[in-house]
Short mmCIF file of C-alpha atoms in Angstrom, two decimals:
data_model
loop_
_atom_site.label_atom_id
_atom_site.label_comp_id
_atom_site.label_asym_id
_atom_site.label_seq_id
_atom_site.Cartn_x
_atom_site.Cartn_y
_atom_site.Cartn_z
CA MET A 5 5.19 -10.56 -4.09
CA GLY A 6 8.73 -10.28 -2.82
CA ALA A 7 10.30 -12.92 -0.62
CA THR A 8 13.50 -13.27 1.34
CA MET A 9 15.37 -16.54 1.89
CA HIS A 10 16.51 -17.25 5.43
CA ARG A 11 18.73 -20.25 6.05
CA LEU A 12 17.84 -21.01 9.63
CA GLY A 13 19.82 -22.77 12.32
CA ARG A 14 23.21 -21.97 10.82
CA MET A 15 24.12 -18.62 12.43
CA PRO A 16 21.64 -17.82 15.23
CA ARG A 17 21.21 -14.15 15.98
CA VAL A 18 21.18 -12.60 19.44
CA CYS A 19 17.40 -12.24 19.28
CA ASP A 20 16.71 -15.82 18.21
CA ASP A 21 14.48 -17.45 20.83
CA PHE A 22 14.47 -14.23 22.88
CA PRO A 23 10.85 -14.70 24.05
CA LEU A 24 11.79 -18.14 25.39
CA ARG A 25 14.81 -16.80 27.25
CA ALA A 26 12.84 -13.96 28.79
CA LYS A 27 10.00 -16.21 29.87
CA SER A 28 12.29 -18.91 31.26
CA LEU A 29 13.51 -16.47 33.91
CA THR A 30 10.05 -15.81 35.28
CA GLU A 31 7.80 -18.75 34.45
CA PRO A 32 8.90 -20.94 37.39
CA VAL A 33 7.84 -18.22 39.85
CA PHE A 34 4.53 -17.61 38.09
CA PHE A 35 3.87 -21.34 37.84
CA ARG A 36 4.40 -21.92 41.53
CA SER A 37 2.35 -18.91 42.56
CA LEU A 38 -0.56 -19.13 40.12
CA ILE A 39 -0.88 -22.89 39.71
CA LEU A 40 0.36 -24.24 43.04
CA GLY A 41 -0.71 -21.29 45.16
CA TRP A 42 2.73 -20.47 46.59
CA LYS A 43 3.21 -16.99 47.99
CA ILE A 44 5.62 -14.55 46.38
CA ASP A 45 7.68 -12.52 48.88
CA TRP A 46 8.94 -8.99 48.23
CA VAL A 47 12.32 -10.26 46.99
CA GLN A 48 10.64 -12.39 44.35
CA ARG A 49 8.34 -9.50 43.41
CA MET A 50 11.36 -7.25 42.90
CA ARG A 51 13.08 -9.96 40.88
CA ILE A 52 10.07 -10.28 38.59
CA PHE A 53 9.84 -6.50 38.17
CA LEU A 54 13.52 -6.15 37.26
CA LEU A 55 13.46 -9.14 34.92
CA PHE A 56 10.41 -7.91 33.06
CA THR A 57 11.74 -4.36 32.84
CA GLY A 58 14.93 -5.69 31.27
CA ALA A 59 12.98 -8.11 29.10
CA LEU A 60 10.77 -5.37 27.69
CA LEU A 61 13.75 -3.16 26.90
CA ALA A 62 15.57 -6.01 25.19
CA LEU A 63 12.42 -7.08 23.39
CA SER A 64 12.03 -3.65 21.81
CA GLY A 65 15.53 -4.04 20.41
CA CYS A 66 14.84 -7.55 19.17
CA LEU A 67 11.69 -6.50 17.35
CA SER A 68 13.63 -3.68 15.73
CA ASP A 69 16.25 -6.23 14.64
CA GLU A 70 13.77 -8.81 13.45
CA LYS A 71 11.54 -6.18 11.80
CA ALA A 72 7.78 -6.42 11.69
CA PHE A 73 7.48 -8.25 8.37
CA GLY A 74 9.33 -10.74 6.24
CA THR A 75 11.77 -12.23 8.73
CA ALA A 76 11.93 -15.39 10.81
CA ALA A 77 13.91 -16.28 13.93
CA GLY A 78 16.50 -19.03 13.72
CA TYR A 79 15.98 -22.48 15.16
CA GLY A 80 18.72 -22.14 17.76
CA ARG A 81 22.07 -23.86 18.13
CA SER A 82 20.77 -27.07 19.66
CA TYR A 83 18.01 -27.81 17.14
CA HIS A 84 19.05 -30.71 14.93
CA THR A 85 16.57 -30.39 12.03
CA PRO A 86 16.29 -26.70 11.02
CA ILE A 87 14.20 -25.93 7.96
CA ASP A 88 15.19 -23.49 5.22
CA VAL A 89 12.36 -20.97 5.35
CA VAL A 90 11.26 -18.65 2.56
CA MET A 91 9.42 -15.80 4.26
CA PRO A 92 7.20 -13.51 2.13
CA ALA A 93 8.23 -9.88 2.55
CA ASN A 94 4.67 -8.90 3.54
CA ALA A 95 4.12 -11.64 6.13
CA PRO A 96 4.22 -10.72 9.85
CA SER A 97 7.48 -12.01 11.30
CA ILE A 98 8.02 -15.32 13.10
CA THR A 99 9.80 -14.51 16.36
CA GLN A 100 10.28 -18.03 17.75
CA GLN A 101 10.43 -21.36 15.94
CA PHE A 102 9.24 -24.87 16.71
CA ARG A 103 11.44 -27.01 18.99
CA LYS A 104 10.96 -30.59 20.10
CA ILE A 105 13.93 -31.01 22.40
CA GLU A 106 13.37 -32.71 25.75
CA GLY A 107 13.32 -30.10 28.49
CA ASN A 108 13.29 -27.23 25.98
CA GLU A 109 10.09 -27.79 24.03
CA HIS A 110 8.20 -25.21 22.02
CA TYR A 111 5.45 -27.12 20.24
CA GLY A 112 4.67 -24.47 17.64
CA PHE A 113 5.92 -21.13 16.38
CA ASP A 114 5.16 -17.53 17.36
CA ILE A 115 4.02 -14.80 14.97
CA HIS A 116 4.42 -11.23 16.18
CA ALA A 117 1.77 -8.69 15.17
CA PRO A 118 -0.28 -5.95 16.88
CA ILE A 119 -3.05 -6.87 19.30
CA GLY A 120 -6.30 -7.21 17.36
CA THR A 121 -4.70 -8.56 14.17
CA PRO A 122 -7.13 -11.07 12.57
CA VAL A 123 -6.28 -14.73 13.14
CA LEU A 124 -7.24 -16.99 10.24
CA ALA A 125 -7.97 -20.70 9.96
CA ALA A 126 -4.85 -22.25 8.39
CA ALA A 127 -7.03 -24.92 6.74
CA GLY A 128 -10.71 -25.75 6.66
CA GLY A 129 -12.28 -27.83 9.41
CA LYS A 130 -14.47 -27.95 12.50
CA VAL A 131 -13.85 -26.00 15.69
CA ILE A 132 -13.66 -28.57 18.49
CA ARG A 133 -12.36 -26.35 21.29
CA SER A 134 -12.80 -22.63 22.00
CA TYR A 135 -11.99 -21.65 25.56
CA TRP A 136 -9.86 -19.67 28.01
CA GLY A 137 -7.19 -21.03 30.35
CA PRO A 138 -4.82 -19.24 32.77
CA ALA A 139 -1.57 -20.28 31.09
CA PHE A 140 -2.44 -19.97 27.40
CA GLY A 141 -5.39 -17.60 27.58
CA ASN A 142 -7.96 -17.64 24.79
CA GLN A 143 -7.37 -20.53 22.42
CA ILE A 144 -9.09 -22.31 19.55
CA GLU A 145 -8.50 -25.81 18.17
CA ILE A 146 -9.64 -26.91 14.72
CA LEU A 147 -10.05 -30.54 13.59
CA HIS A 148 -9.23 -30.90 9.90
CA PRO A 149 -10.57 -33.57 7.52
CA ALA A 150 -8.74 -36.87 7.16
CA ASP A 151 -5.99 -36.95 4.56
CA SER A 152 -5.15 -39.84 2.24
CA SER A 153 -3.95 -41.87 5.24
CA GLY A 154 -7.43 -41.74 6.78
CA LYS A 155 -6.08 -39.83 9.79
CA THR A 156 -7.04 -36.32 10.89
CA SER A 157 -4.83 -33.42 11.96
CA ARG A 158 -5.45 -30.39 14.15
CA THR A 159 -4.26 -26.80 14.46
CA ARG A 160 -4.25 -24.71 17.64
CA TYR A 161 -4.31 -20.92 17.96
CA VAL A 162 -3.13 -19.61 21.34
CA HIS A 163 -2.96 -16.32 23.32
CA LEU A 164 -5.90 -14.84 21.39
CA ASP A 165 -7.35 -11.49 22.38
CA ASP A 166 -10.81 -12.49 21.21
CA ARG A 167 -12.40 -15.77 20.11
CA ILE A 168 -14.87 -15.35 17.26
CA SER A 169 -15.47 -19.02 16.41
CA VAL A 170 -17.23 -21.34 18.84
CA VAL A 171 -17.32 -25.10 19.24
CA GLY A 172 -19.18 -26.73 16.37
CA ASP A 173 -18.45 -24.03 13.79
CA GLN A 174 -17.37 -25.21 10.35
CA VAL A 175 -14.66 -22.82 9.18
CA ALA A 176 -13.06 -22.36 5.79
CA ARG A 177 -9.40 -21.84 5.05
CA GLY A 178 -8.60 -18.14 5.52
CA GLN A 179 -11.73 -17.44 7.58
CA GLN A 180 -11.21 -15.21 10.62
CA ILE A 181 -11.62 -17.17 13.86
CA GLY A 182 -10.28 -14.65 16.37
CA THR A 183 -7.82 -11.84 17.00
CA LEU A 184 -4.19 -11.90 18.09
CA GLY A 185 -3.48 -10.93 21.69
CA ILE A 186 -1.54 -11.42 24.91
CA SER A 187 -3.97 -13.54 26.94
CA GLY A 188 -2.57 -16.16 29.32
CA PHE A 189 0.42 -15.59 31.59
CA LEU A 190 2.74 -17.60 29.33
CA SER A 191 2.39 -14.87 26.69
CA SER A 192 4.60 -12.75 29.01
CA GLY A 193 2.79 -9.67 27.72
CA PHE A 194 4.34 -10.11 24.26
CA PRO A 195 1.68 -9.71 21.51
CA HIS A 196 1.87 -12.84 19.35
CA LEU A 197 0.02 -15.83 17.98
CA HIS A 198 1.36 -19.17 19.18
CA PHE A 199 0.43 -21.61 16.41
CA GLU A 200 0.60 -25.39 16.75
CA THR A 201 0.09 -28.33 14.39
CA LEU A 202 -0.89 -31.78 15.60
CA TYR A 203 -0.27 -34.06 12.61
CA ARG A 204 -2.30 -37.28 12.36
CA GLY A 205 -2.86 -37.47 16.09
CA THR A 206 -4.15 -35.79 19.24
CA SER A 207 -1.18 -35.80 21.66
CA ILE A 208 0.86 -32.60 21.79
CA VAL A 209 3.93 -34.59 22.83
CA ARG A 210 3.69 -37.31 20.16
CA SER A 211 1.88 -35.52 17.34
CA ALA A 212 3.23 -31.94 17.37
CA ARG A 213 5.04 -31.10 14.13
CA ASP A 214 6.74 -28.00 12.80
CA PRO A 215 4.10 -26.04 10.83
CA ASN A 216 6.83 -25.10 8.35
CA LEU A 217 6.58 -28.66 7.00
CA PHE A 218 3.06 -28.19 5.65
CA TRP A 219 2.82 -24.97 3.64
CA VAL A 220 0.74 -25.06 0.46
CA ASP A 221 3.73 -23.90 -1.62
CA GLY A 222 6.04 -26.53 -0.14
CA GLU A 223 8.17 -27.25 2.91
CA GLY A 224 9.57 -24.04 4.37
CA LYS A 225 7.76 -21.83 1.85
CA VAL A 226 5.44 -19.75 4.04
CA THR A 227 2.22 -19.34 2.06
CA CYS A 228 -0.01 -16.31 2.57
CA TYR A 229 -3.72 -17.09 2.23
CA ALA A 230 -5.39 -16.10 -1.04
CA PRO A 231 -8.82 -17.00 -2.49
CA LYS A 232 -7.11 -19.30 -5.01
CA HIS A 233 -6.40 -21.66 -2.10
CA ASP A 234 -10.08 -22.22 -1.33
CA GLY A 235 -10.44 -25.16 -3.70
CA LEU A 236 -7.55 -27.25 -2.38
CA GLY A 237 -8.40 -30.87 -1.63
CA THR A 238 -7.82 -32.69 1.64
CA ASP A 239 -5.77 -35.68 0.47
CA THR A 240 -2.66 -33.83 1.66
CA PHE A 241 -2.59 -31.77 4.85
CA LEU A 242 -1.63 -28.25 3.73
CA LEU A 243 -1.55 -24.93 5.58
CA THR A 244 -1.70 -21.24 4.78
CA TYR A 245 -0.39 -18.50 7.09
CA PRO A 246 -2.72 -18.02 10.09
CA VAL A 247 -2.56 -14.19 9.97
CA PRO A 248 -3.10 -11.88 6.96
CA CYS A 249 -0.15 -10.74 4.88
CA ASN A 250 -0.17 -7.02 4.14
#
């Protein structure tokens, strides 16, 4: 299996964090209208149309630049702890990285792939939430067994097209739990899986950690799921990629 080294956070590309930039232009309007019930006048409607038209055109260029497989977006200029990521050449690309910067948070990373791509459990555990919400659409949360510290961790899978697993299901590492999609208005119509890790806690603000810290093969070494990973113990919290590698 080939792999390409990307030293992230050093020389951000134009397309790094593009989904965030595109969404930041429109989310305030959507939030006010959909959550708070504010009306959108024709000027705002035109603004949204023009912004999304431009965003879609730019996005097509970004995806061409990033390529569909084997690449990962940079962490951005302001991120103070970028991770050196080794991305397998056959892994669907990461288009936006984790950020935990006040006022500019992104509590997970985004994997771009076609709608309907299988979404896999990144580690074994119990499904504790499987539901739909207006902002994040279809989402699943898995509670993983306690590690050597006695504390449990969780993973969340967001913007799913379809939820296969239901609350109470025991799922194995690599088992399909849903399909990738664009559900929820915060997806901005961009097909991707937003993947989050809550390490040894339950609060997204206090417990969210960069998933790139926990790969089976080591920090930053994105690990595609394979049957050989089925027998891994739970003393250390370890993850495999939550979508299949081609």
